[in-house]
Coordinates of C-alpha atoms and ligand atoms in Angstrom, one line a residue:
X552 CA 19.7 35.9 19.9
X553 CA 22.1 33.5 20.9
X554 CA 23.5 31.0 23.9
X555 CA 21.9 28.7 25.9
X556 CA 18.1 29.4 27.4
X557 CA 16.3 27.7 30.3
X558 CA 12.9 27.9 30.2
X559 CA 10.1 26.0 32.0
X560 CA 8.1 25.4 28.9
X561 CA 9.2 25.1 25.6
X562 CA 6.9 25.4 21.9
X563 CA 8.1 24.3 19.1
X564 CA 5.5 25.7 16.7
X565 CA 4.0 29.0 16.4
X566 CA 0.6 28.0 14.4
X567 CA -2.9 27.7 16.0
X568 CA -2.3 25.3 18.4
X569 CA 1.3 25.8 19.7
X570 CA 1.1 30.5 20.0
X571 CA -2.3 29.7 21.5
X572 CA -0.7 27.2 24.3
X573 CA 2.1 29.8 24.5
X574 CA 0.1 32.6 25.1
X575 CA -1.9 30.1 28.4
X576 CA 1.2 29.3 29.7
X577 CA 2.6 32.9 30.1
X578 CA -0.9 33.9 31.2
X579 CA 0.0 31.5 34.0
X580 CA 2.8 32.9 34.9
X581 CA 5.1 29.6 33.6
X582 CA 8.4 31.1 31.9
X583 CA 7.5 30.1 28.3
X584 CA 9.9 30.0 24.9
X585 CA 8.3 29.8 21.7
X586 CA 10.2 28.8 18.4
X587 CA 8.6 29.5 15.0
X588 CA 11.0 28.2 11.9
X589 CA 8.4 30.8 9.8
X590 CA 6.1 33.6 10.5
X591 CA 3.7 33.5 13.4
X592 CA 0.3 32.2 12.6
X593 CA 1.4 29.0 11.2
X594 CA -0.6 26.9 8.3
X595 CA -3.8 28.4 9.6
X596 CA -3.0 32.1 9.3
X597 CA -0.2 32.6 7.0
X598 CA -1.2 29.9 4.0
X599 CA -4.3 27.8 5.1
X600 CA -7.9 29.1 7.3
X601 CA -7.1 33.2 6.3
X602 CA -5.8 33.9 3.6
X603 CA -7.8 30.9 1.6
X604 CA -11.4 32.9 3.8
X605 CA -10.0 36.4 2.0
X606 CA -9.8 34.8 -1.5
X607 CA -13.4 33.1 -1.3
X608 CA -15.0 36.5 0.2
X609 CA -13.5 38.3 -2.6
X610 CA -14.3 35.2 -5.3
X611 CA -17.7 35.5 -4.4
X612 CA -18.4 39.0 -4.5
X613 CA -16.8 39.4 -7.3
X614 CA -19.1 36.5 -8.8
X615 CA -21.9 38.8 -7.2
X616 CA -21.3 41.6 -9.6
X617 CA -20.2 39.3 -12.6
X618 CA -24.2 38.1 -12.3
X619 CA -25.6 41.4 -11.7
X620 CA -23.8 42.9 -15.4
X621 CA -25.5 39.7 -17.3
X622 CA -28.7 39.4 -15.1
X623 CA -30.0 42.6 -12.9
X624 CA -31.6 41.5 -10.0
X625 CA -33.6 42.9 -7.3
X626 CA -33.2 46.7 -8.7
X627 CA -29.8 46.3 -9.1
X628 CA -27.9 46.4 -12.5
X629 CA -24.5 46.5 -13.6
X630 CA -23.6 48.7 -17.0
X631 CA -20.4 46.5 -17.7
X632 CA -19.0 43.7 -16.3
X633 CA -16.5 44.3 -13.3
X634 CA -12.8 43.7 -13.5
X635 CA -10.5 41.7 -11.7
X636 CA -7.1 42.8 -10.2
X637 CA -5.3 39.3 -8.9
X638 CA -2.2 41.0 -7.5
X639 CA -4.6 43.9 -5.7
X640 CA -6.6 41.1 -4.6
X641 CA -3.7 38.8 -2.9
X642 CA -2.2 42.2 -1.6
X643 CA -5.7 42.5 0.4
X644 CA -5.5 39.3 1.6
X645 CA -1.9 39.7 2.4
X646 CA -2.6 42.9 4.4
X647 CA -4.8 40.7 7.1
X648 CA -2.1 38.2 7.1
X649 CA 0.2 40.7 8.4
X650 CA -2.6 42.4 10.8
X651 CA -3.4 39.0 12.6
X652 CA 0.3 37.9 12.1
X653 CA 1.7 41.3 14.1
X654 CA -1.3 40.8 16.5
X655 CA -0.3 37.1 17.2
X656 CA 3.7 38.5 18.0
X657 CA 2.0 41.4 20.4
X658 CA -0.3 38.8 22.2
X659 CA 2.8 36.7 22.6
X660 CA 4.8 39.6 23.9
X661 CA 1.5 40.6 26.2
X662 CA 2.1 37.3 27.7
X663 CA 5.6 37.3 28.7
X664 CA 6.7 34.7 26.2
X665 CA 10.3 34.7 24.8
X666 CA 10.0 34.4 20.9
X667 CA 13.0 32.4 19.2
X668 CA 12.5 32.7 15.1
X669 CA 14.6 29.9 13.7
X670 CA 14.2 25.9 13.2
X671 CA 14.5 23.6 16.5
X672 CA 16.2 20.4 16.3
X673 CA 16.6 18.1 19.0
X674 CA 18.7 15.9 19.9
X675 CA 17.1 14.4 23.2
X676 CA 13.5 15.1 24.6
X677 CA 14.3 18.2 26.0
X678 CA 17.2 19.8 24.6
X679 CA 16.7 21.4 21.5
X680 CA 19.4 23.8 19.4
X681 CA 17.7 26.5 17.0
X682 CA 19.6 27.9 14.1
X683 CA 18.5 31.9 14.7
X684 CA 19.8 34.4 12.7
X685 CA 22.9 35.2 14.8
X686 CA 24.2 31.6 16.0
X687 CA 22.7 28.9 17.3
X688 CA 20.6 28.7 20.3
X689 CA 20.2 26.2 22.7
X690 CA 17.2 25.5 25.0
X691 CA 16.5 23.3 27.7
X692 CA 13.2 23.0 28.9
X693 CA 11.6 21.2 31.9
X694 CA 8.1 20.8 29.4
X695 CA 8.1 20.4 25.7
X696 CA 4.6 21.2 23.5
X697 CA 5.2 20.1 20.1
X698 CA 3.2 21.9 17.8
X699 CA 4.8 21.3 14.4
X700 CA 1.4 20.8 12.3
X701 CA 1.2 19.5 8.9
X702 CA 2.5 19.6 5.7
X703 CA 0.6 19.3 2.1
X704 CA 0.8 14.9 1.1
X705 CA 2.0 15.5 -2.4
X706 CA 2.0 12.4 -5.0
X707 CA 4.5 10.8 -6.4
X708 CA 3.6 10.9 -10.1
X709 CA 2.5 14.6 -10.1
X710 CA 5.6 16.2 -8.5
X711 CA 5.4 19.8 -7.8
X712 CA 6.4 22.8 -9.5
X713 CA 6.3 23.8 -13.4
X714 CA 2.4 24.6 -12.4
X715 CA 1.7 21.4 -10.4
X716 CA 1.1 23.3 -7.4
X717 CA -0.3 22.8 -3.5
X718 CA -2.4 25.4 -1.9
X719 CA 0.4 27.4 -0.8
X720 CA 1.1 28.2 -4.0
X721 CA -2.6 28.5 -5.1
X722 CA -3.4 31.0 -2.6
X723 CA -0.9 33.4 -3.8
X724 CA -0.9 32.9 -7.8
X725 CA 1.1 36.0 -9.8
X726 CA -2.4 35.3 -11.9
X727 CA -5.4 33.3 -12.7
X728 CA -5.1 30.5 -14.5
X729 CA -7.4 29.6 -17.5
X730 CA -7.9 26.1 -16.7
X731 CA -7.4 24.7 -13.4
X732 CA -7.6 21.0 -12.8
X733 CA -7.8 20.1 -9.0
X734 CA -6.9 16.7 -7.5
X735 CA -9.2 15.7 -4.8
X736 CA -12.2 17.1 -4.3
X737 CA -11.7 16.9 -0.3
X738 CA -11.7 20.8 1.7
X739 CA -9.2 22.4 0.4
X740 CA -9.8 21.2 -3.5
X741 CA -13.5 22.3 -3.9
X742 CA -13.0 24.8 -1.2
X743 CA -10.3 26.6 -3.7
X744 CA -11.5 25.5 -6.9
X745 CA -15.3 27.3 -6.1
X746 CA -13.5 30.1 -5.6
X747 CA -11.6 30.4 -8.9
X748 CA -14.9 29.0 -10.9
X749 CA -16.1 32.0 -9.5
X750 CA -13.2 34.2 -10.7
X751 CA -13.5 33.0 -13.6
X752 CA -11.2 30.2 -14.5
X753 CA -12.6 27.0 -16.2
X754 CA -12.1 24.0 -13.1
X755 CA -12.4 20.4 -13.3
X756 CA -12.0 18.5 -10.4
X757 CA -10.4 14.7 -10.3
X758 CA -11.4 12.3 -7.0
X759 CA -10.3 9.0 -6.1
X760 CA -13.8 8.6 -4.7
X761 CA -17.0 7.9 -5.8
X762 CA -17.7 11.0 -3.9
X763 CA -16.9 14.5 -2.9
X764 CA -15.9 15.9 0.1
X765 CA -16.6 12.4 2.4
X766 CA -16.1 13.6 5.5
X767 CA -19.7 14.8 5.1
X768 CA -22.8 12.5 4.7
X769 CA -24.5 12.6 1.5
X770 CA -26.8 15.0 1.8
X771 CA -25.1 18.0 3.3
X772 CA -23.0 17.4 0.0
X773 CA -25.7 17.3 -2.2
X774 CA -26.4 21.5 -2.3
X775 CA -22.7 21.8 -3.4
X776 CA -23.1 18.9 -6.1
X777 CA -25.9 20.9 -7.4
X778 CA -23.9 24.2 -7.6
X779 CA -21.4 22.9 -9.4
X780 CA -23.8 21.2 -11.8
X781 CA -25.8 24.0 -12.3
X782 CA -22.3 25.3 -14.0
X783 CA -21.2 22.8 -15.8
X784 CA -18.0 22.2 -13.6
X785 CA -17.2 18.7 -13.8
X786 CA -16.0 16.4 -10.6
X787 CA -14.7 13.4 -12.3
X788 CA -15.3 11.0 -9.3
X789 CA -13.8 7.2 -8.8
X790 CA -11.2 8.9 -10.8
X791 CA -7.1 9.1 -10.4
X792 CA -4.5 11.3 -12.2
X793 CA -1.8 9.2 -12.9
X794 CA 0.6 11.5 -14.8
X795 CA 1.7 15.1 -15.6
X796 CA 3.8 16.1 -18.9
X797 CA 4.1 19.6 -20.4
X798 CA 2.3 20.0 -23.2
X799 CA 0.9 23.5 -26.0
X800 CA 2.8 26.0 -23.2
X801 CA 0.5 24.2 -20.8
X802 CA 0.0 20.9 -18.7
X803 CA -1.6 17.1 -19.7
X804 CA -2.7 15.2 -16.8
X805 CA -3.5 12.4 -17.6
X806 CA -6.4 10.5 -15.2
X807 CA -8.4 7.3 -15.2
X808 CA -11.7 6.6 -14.4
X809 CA -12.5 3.2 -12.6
X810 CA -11.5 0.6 -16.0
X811 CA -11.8 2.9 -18.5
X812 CA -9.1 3.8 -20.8
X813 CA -6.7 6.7 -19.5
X814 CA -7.9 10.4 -20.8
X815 CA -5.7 13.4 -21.1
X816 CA -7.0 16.6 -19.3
X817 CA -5.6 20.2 -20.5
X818 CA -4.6 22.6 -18.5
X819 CA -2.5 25.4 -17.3
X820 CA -1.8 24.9 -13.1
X821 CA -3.0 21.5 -11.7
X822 CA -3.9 22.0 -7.4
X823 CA -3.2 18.5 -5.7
X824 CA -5.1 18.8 -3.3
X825 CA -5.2 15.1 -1.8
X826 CA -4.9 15.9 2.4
X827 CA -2.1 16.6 4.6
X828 CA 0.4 14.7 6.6
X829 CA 1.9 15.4 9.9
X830 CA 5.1 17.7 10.4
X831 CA 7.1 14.8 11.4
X832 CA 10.5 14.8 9.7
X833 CA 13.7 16.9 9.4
X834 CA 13.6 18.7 13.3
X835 CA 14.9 15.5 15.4
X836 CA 11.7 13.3 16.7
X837 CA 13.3 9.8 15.8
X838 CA 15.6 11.4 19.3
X839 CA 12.8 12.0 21.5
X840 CA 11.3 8.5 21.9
X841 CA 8.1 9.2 21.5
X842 CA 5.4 6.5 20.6
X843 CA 4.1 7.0 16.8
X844 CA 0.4 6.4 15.9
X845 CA 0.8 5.6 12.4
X846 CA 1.9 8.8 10.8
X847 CA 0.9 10.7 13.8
X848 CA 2.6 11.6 17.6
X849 CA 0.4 8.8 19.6
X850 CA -0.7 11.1 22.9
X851 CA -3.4 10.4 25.4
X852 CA -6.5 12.3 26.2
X853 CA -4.2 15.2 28.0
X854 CA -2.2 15.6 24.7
X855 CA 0.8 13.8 26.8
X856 CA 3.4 11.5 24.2
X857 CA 5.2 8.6 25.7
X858 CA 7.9 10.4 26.7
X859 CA 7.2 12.6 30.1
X860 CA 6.7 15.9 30.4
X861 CA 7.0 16.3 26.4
X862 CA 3.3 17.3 25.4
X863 CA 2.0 17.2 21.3
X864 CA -0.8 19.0 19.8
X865 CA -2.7 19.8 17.0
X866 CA -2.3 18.1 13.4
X867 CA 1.0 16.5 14.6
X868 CA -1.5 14.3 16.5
X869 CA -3.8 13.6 14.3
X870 CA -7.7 14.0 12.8
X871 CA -9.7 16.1 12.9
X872 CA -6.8 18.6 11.2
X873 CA -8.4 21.5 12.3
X874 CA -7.4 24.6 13.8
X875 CA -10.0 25.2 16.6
X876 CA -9.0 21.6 17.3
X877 CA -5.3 22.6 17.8
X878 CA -6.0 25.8 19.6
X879 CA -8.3 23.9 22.3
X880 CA -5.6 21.2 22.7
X881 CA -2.9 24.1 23.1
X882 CA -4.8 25.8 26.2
X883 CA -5.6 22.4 28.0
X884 CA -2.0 21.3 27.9
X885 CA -0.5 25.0 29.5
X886 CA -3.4 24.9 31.9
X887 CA -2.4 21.2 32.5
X888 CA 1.2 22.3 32.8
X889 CA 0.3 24.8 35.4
X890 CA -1.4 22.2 38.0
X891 CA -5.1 22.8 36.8
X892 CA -7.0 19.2 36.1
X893 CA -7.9 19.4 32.7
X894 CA -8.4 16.6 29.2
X895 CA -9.6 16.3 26.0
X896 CA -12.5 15.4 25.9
X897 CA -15.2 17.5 23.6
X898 CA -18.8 16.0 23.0
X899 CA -18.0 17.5 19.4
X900 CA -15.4 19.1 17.3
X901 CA -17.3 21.3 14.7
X902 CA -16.3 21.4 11.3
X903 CA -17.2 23.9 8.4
X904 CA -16.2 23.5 5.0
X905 CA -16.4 26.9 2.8
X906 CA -18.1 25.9 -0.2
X907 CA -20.9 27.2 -2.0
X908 CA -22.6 26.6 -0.2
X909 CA -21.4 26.5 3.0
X910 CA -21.4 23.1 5.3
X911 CA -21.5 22.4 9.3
X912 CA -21.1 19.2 10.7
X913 CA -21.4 18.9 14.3
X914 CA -21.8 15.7 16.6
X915 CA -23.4 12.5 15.0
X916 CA -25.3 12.4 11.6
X917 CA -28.3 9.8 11.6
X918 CA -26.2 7.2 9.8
X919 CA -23.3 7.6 12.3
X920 CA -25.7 7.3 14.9
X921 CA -27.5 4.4 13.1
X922 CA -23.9 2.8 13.1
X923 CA -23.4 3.1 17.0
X924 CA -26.6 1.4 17.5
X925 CA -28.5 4.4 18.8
X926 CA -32.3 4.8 18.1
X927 CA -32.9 8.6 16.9
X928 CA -35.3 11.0 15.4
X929 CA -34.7 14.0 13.2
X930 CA -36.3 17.4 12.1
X931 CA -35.0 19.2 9.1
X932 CA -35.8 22.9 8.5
X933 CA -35.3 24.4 4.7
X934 CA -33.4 27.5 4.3
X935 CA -36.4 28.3 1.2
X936 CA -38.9 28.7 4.1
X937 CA -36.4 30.8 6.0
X938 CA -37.8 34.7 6.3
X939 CA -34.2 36.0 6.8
X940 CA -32.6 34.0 4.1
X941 CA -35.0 34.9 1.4
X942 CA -34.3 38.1 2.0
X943 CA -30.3 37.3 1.5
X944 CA -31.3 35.5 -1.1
X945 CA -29.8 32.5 0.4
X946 CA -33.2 30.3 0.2
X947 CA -32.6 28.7 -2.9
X948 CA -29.8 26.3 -2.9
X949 CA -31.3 24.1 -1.1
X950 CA -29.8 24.6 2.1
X951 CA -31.7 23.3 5.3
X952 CA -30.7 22.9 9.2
X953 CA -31.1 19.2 10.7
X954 CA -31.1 18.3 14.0
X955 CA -30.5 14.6 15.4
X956 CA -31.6 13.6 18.9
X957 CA -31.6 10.0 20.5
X958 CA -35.3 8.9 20.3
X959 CA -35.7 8.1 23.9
X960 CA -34.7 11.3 25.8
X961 CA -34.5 13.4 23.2
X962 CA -30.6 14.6 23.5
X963 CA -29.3 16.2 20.9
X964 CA -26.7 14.1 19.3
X965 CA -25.8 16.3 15.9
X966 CA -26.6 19.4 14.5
X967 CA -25.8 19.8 10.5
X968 CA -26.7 22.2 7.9
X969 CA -25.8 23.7 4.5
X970 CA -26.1 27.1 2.8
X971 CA -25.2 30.4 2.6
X972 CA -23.8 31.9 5.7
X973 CA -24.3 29.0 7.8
X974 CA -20.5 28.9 8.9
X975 CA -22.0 31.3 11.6
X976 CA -24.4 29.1 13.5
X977 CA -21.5 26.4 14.0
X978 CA -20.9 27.4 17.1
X979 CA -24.8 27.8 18.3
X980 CA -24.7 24.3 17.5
X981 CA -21.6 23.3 19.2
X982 CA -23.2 24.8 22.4
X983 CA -26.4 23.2 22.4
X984 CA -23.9 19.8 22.0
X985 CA -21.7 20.6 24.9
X986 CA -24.3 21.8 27.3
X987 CA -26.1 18.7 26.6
X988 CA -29.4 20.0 25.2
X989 CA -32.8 18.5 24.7
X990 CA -34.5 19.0 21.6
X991 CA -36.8 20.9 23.9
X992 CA -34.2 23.3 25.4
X993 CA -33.5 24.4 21.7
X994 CA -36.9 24.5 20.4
X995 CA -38.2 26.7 23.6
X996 CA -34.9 28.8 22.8
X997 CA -36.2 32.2 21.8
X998 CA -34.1 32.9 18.5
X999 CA -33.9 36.4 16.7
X1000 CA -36.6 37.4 14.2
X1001 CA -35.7 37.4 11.3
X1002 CA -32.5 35.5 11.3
X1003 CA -31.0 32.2 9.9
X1004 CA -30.5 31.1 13.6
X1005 CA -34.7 30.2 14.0
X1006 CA -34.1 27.1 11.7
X1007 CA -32.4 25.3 14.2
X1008 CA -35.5 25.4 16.7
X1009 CA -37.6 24.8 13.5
X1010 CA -35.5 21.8 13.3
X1011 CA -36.1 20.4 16.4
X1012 CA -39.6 21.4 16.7
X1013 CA -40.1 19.0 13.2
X1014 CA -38.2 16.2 15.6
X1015 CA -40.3 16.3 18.0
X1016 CA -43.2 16.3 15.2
X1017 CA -44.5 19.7 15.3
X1018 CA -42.8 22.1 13.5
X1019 CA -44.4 25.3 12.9
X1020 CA -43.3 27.2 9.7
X1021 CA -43.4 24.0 7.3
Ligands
FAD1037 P1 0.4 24.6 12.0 O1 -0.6 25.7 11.8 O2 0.8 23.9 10.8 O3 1.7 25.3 12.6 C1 2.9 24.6 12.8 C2 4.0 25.6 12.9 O4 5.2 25.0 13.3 C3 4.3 26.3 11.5 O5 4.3 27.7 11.6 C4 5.8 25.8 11.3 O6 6.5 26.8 10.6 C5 6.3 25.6 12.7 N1 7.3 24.6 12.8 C6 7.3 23.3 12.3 N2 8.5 22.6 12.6 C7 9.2 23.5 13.3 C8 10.5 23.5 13.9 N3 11.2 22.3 13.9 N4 10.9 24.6 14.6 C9 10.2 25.7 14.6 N5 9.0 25.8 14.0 C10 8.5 24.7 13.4 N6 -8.6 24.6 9.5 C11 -9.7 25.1 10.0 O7 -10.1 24.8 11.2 N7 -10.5 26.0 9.3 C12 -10.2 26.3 8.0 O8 -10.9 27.1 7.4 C13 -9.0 25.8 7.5 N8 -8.6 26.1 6.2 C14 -7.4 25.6 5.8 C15 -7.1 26.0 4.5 C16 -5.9 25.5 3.9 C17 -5.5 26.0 2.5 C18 -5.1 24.7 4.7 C19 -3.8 24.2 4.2 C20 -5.4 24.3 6.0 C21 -6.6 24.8 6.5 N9 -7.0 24.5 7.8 C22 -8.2 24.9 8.3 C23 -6.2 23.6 8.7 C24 -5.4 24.4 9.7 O9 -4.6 25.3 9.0 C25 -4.6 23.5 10.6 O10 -5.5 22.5 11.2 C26 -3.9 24.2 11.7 O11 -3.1 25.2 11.1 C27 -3.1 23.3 12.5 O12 -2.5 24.0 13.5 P2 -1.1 23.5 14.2 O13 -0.8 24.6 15.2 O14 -1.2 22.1 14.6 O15 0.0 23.6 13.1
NAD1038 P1 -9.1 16.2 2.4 O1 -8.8 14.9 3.1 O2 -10.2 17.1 2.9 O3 -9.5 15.8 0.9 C1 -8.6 15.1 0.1 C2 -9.4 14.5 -1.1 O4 -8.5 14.0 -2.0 C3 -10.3 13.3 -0.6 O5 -11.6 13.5 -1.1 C4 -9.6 12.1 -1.2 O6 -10.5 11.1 -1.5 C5 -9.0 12.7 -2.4 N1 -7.8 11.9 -2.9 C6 -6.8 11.3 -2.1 N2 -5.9 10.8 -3.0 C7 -6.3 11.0 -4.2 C8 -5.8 10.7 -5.5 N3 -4.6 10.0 -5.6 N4 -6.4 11.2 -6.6 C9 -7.6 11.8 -6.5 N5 -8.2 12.2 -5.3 C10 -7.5 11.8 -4.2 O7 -7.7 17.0 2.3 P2 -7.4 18.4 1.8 O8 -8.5 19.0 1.0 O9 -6.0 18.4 1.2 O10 -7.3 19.2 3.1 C11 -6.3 18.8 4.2 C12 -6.9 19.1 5.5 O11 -6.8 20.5 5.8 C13 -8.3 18.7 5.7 O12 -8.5 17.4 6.0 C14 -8.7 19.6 6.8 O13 -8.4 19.0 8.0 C15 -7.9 20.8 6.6 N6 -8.7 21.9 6.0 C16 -9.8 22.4 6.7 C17 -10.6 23.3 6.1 C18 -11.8 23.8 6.8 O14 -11.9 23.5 8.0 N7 -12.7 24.6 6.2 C19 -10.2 23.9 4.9 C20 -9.1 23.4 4.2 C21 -8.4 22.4 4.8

């Protein structure tokens, strides 16, 4: 491809939030251009949310049958432990990559929108020039959606490669490690590290904090502080890395806890895993005048930047750095775009972190609540007095749904659990949220029997005082 293109609205960004604002805006019939410097599916789908779920599934099964050959269970026994194939399993994973990758380019194409692979650069607002294959392209566009995510925040003192790696990197190994030191237990750190304790590969994680994962409150944690306890994996907390040498064919990262004296921790591949920053450098922005909030593209509730008619999205605008976050910004601003009378503004943006086990937060915790002055009451339902997850044998690590409701009229400000399987009633909970339920309208609910889903009217029921299975 190459020349000049005209196009009503211009992506720059083919990930979560800028194919799925794409794919709106040609649904709406507005001539739409979307450049991609990499493959479709951006950070989410090519090196981030897939291919990261493939390698837990297949961590944890294969942790499955690694207990069953030491321990039979429930009738079941294994003769000899089971093997693991690294390269068969990232080939797996690699395989849906490329499925939901293709099926990104064929909605696209279903949609009318023009697809331009190569990097765009601008040099004013609206004018952009993308280095394609051929020669270069230039587009003008009456709308710009920036969509140019994130990048991994690397540190200074650990600088990557020679087996300092981020999760790029991690998430497509050539094979496992023996000893893995992570830095920062955050999502992506104990996310990833779980999953190769469970392969098999001797983790220790290193956090600044003097806790894990602190975008959750303290208790949600707690399950996942218990599993890694339970296995000796140790999460050095309050604790920084402050160097990286080559040392024995391996690595020696050396760390400091609090005051103490420095220590030296061996290993083969260290994951820095210490959050993300905003794609903000290298494609032109410092010519488009926008309006910077801190390290983020400053935009209003309509995703709109400083400069009109140029619209950003998704982590290029800041926290939450999720995907579902992106993708719901992407549709408003093409429905925006296209005349309808739409903004951001969601009681709740869930958020799941895949540990073992797994954690949803959605809306306010107590504390939070607490903090904005707001009188509330709780229930709390345990997974262990759960019918259906006894029978997965997901009733014993603790897990439990909780439900938070102002104290006066009983709406339901948060909804938060841990355990097994629980990713799956995130968005029951983000539901009840935006339709503005009572604790009553989920506790008269009539949930399945026997599922994982009747804690959360449990839950409720215990905050209104009555609960019935506890
Ligand atoms: P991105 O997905 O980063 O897409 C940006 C795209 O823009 C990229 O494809 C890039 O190549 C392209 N681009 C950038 N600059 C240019 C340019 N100048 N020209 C052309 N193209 C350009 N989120 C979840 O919600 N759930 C999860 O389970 C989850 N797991 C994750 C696991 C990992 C290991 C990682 C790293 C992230 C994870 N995330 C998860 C976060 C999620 O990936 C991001 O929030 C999401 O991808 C952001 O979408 P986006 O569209 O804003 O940007
Ligand atoms: P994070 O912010 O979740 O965690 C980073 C952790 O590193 C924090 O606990 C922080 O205290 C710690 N840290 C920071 N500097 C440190 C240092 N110098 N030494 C030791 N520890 C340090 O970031 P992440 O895990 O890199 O993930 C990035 C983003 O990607 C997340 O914030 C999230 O938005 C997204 N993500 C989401 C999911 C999901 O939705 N399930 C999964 C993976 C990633």
């Amino acid at each position: 491809m190459s020349g000049k293109i005209t196009t009503q609205v211009l992506v720059v960004g083919g990930g979560p939030g800028g194919y799925v604002a794409a794919i709106r805006a040609g649904q709406l019939g507005l001539d739409t251009t979307l450049v991609e410097a990499d493959r479709l599916g951006g950070t989410c789908l090519i090196r981030g949310c897939i291919p990261s779920k493939a390698l837990i599934h297949v961590a944890s099964r294969f942790a499955g049958l690694q207990q069953l050959s030491v321990a039979p269970h429930a009738g079941i026994a294994l003769k000899s432990e089971p093997d693991f194939d690294l390269p068969a399993a990232i080939q797996w994973k690699d395989g849906i990559v490329d499925k939901l990758s293709t099926g990104v380019a064929g909605l696209l194409k279903k949609a009318k929108v023009r697809v331009v692979h190569g990097t765009a650069k601008f040099a004013d607002a609206k004018t952009c020039t993308v280095q394609t294959g051929d020669a270069p392209v230039e587009i003008t566009a009456e709308h710009v959606i920036l969509a140019t995510g994130s990048v991994a925040a690397g540190l200074p003192q650990l600088p990557w490669g020679d087996g300092v790696i981020s999760s790029t990197e991690a998430l497509s190994l050539p094979a496992l490690p023996k000893r893995l030191v992570v830095v920062g237990a955050g999502y992506i750190g104990l996310e990833l590290g779980i999953a190769f304790a469970k392969l098999g590969v001797e983790v220790r994680f290193v956090e600044a904090l003097d806790r894990m994962l602190p975008s959750y409150d303290r208790a949600l944690v707690r399950p996942v502080e218990q599993w890694l306890k339970k296995r000796g994996i140790e999460v050095l907390l309050n604790t920084k890395a402050q160097d990286v040498a080559r040392a024995n064919g391996g690595l020696r990262v050396t760390v400091q806890t609090g005051d103490a004296a420095p220590q030296d921790l061996a290993c083969d591949t260290l994951l820095v895993a210490v959050g993300r920053r905003p794609n903000t450098q290298g494609w032109g922005l410092e010519h488009m005048a926008l309006t910077m909030d801190g390290a983020f593209v400053k935009v209003d509730a309509q995703c709109r930047t400083a400069m009109h008619n140029v619209w950003a999205i998704g982590d290029l605008v800041g926290e939450p750095m999720l995907a579902h976050k992106a993708s719901a910004q992407g549709e408003m601003v093409a429905e925006i775009i296209a005349g309808k009378r739409r903004s951001f503004d969601p009681v709740a943006i869930p958020a799941v972190c895949f540990t073992e086990p797994e954690i949803v937060a959605v809306g306010l915790s107590p504390d939070e609540a607490k903090a904005q002055g707001i009188e509330t009451v709780t229930g709390q339902f345990p997974f262990a007095a759960n019918g259906r997850a006894l029978t997965m044998d997901a009733g014993g690590d603790g897990g439990f749904v909780r439900v938070t409701a102002r104290a006066d009229n009983h709406l339901v400000l948060g909804i938060h659990a841990v355990g097994a399987h629980v990713s799956d009633l995130s968005g029951e909970f983000a539901h009840a949220l935006e339709m503005g339920a009572r604790l009553e309208d989920i506790a008269h609910t009539i949930h399945v029997h026997p599922t994982l889903t009747e804690a959360v009217p449990e839950a409720a029921l215990g905050a209104l005082g009555h609960a019935l299975h506890i």
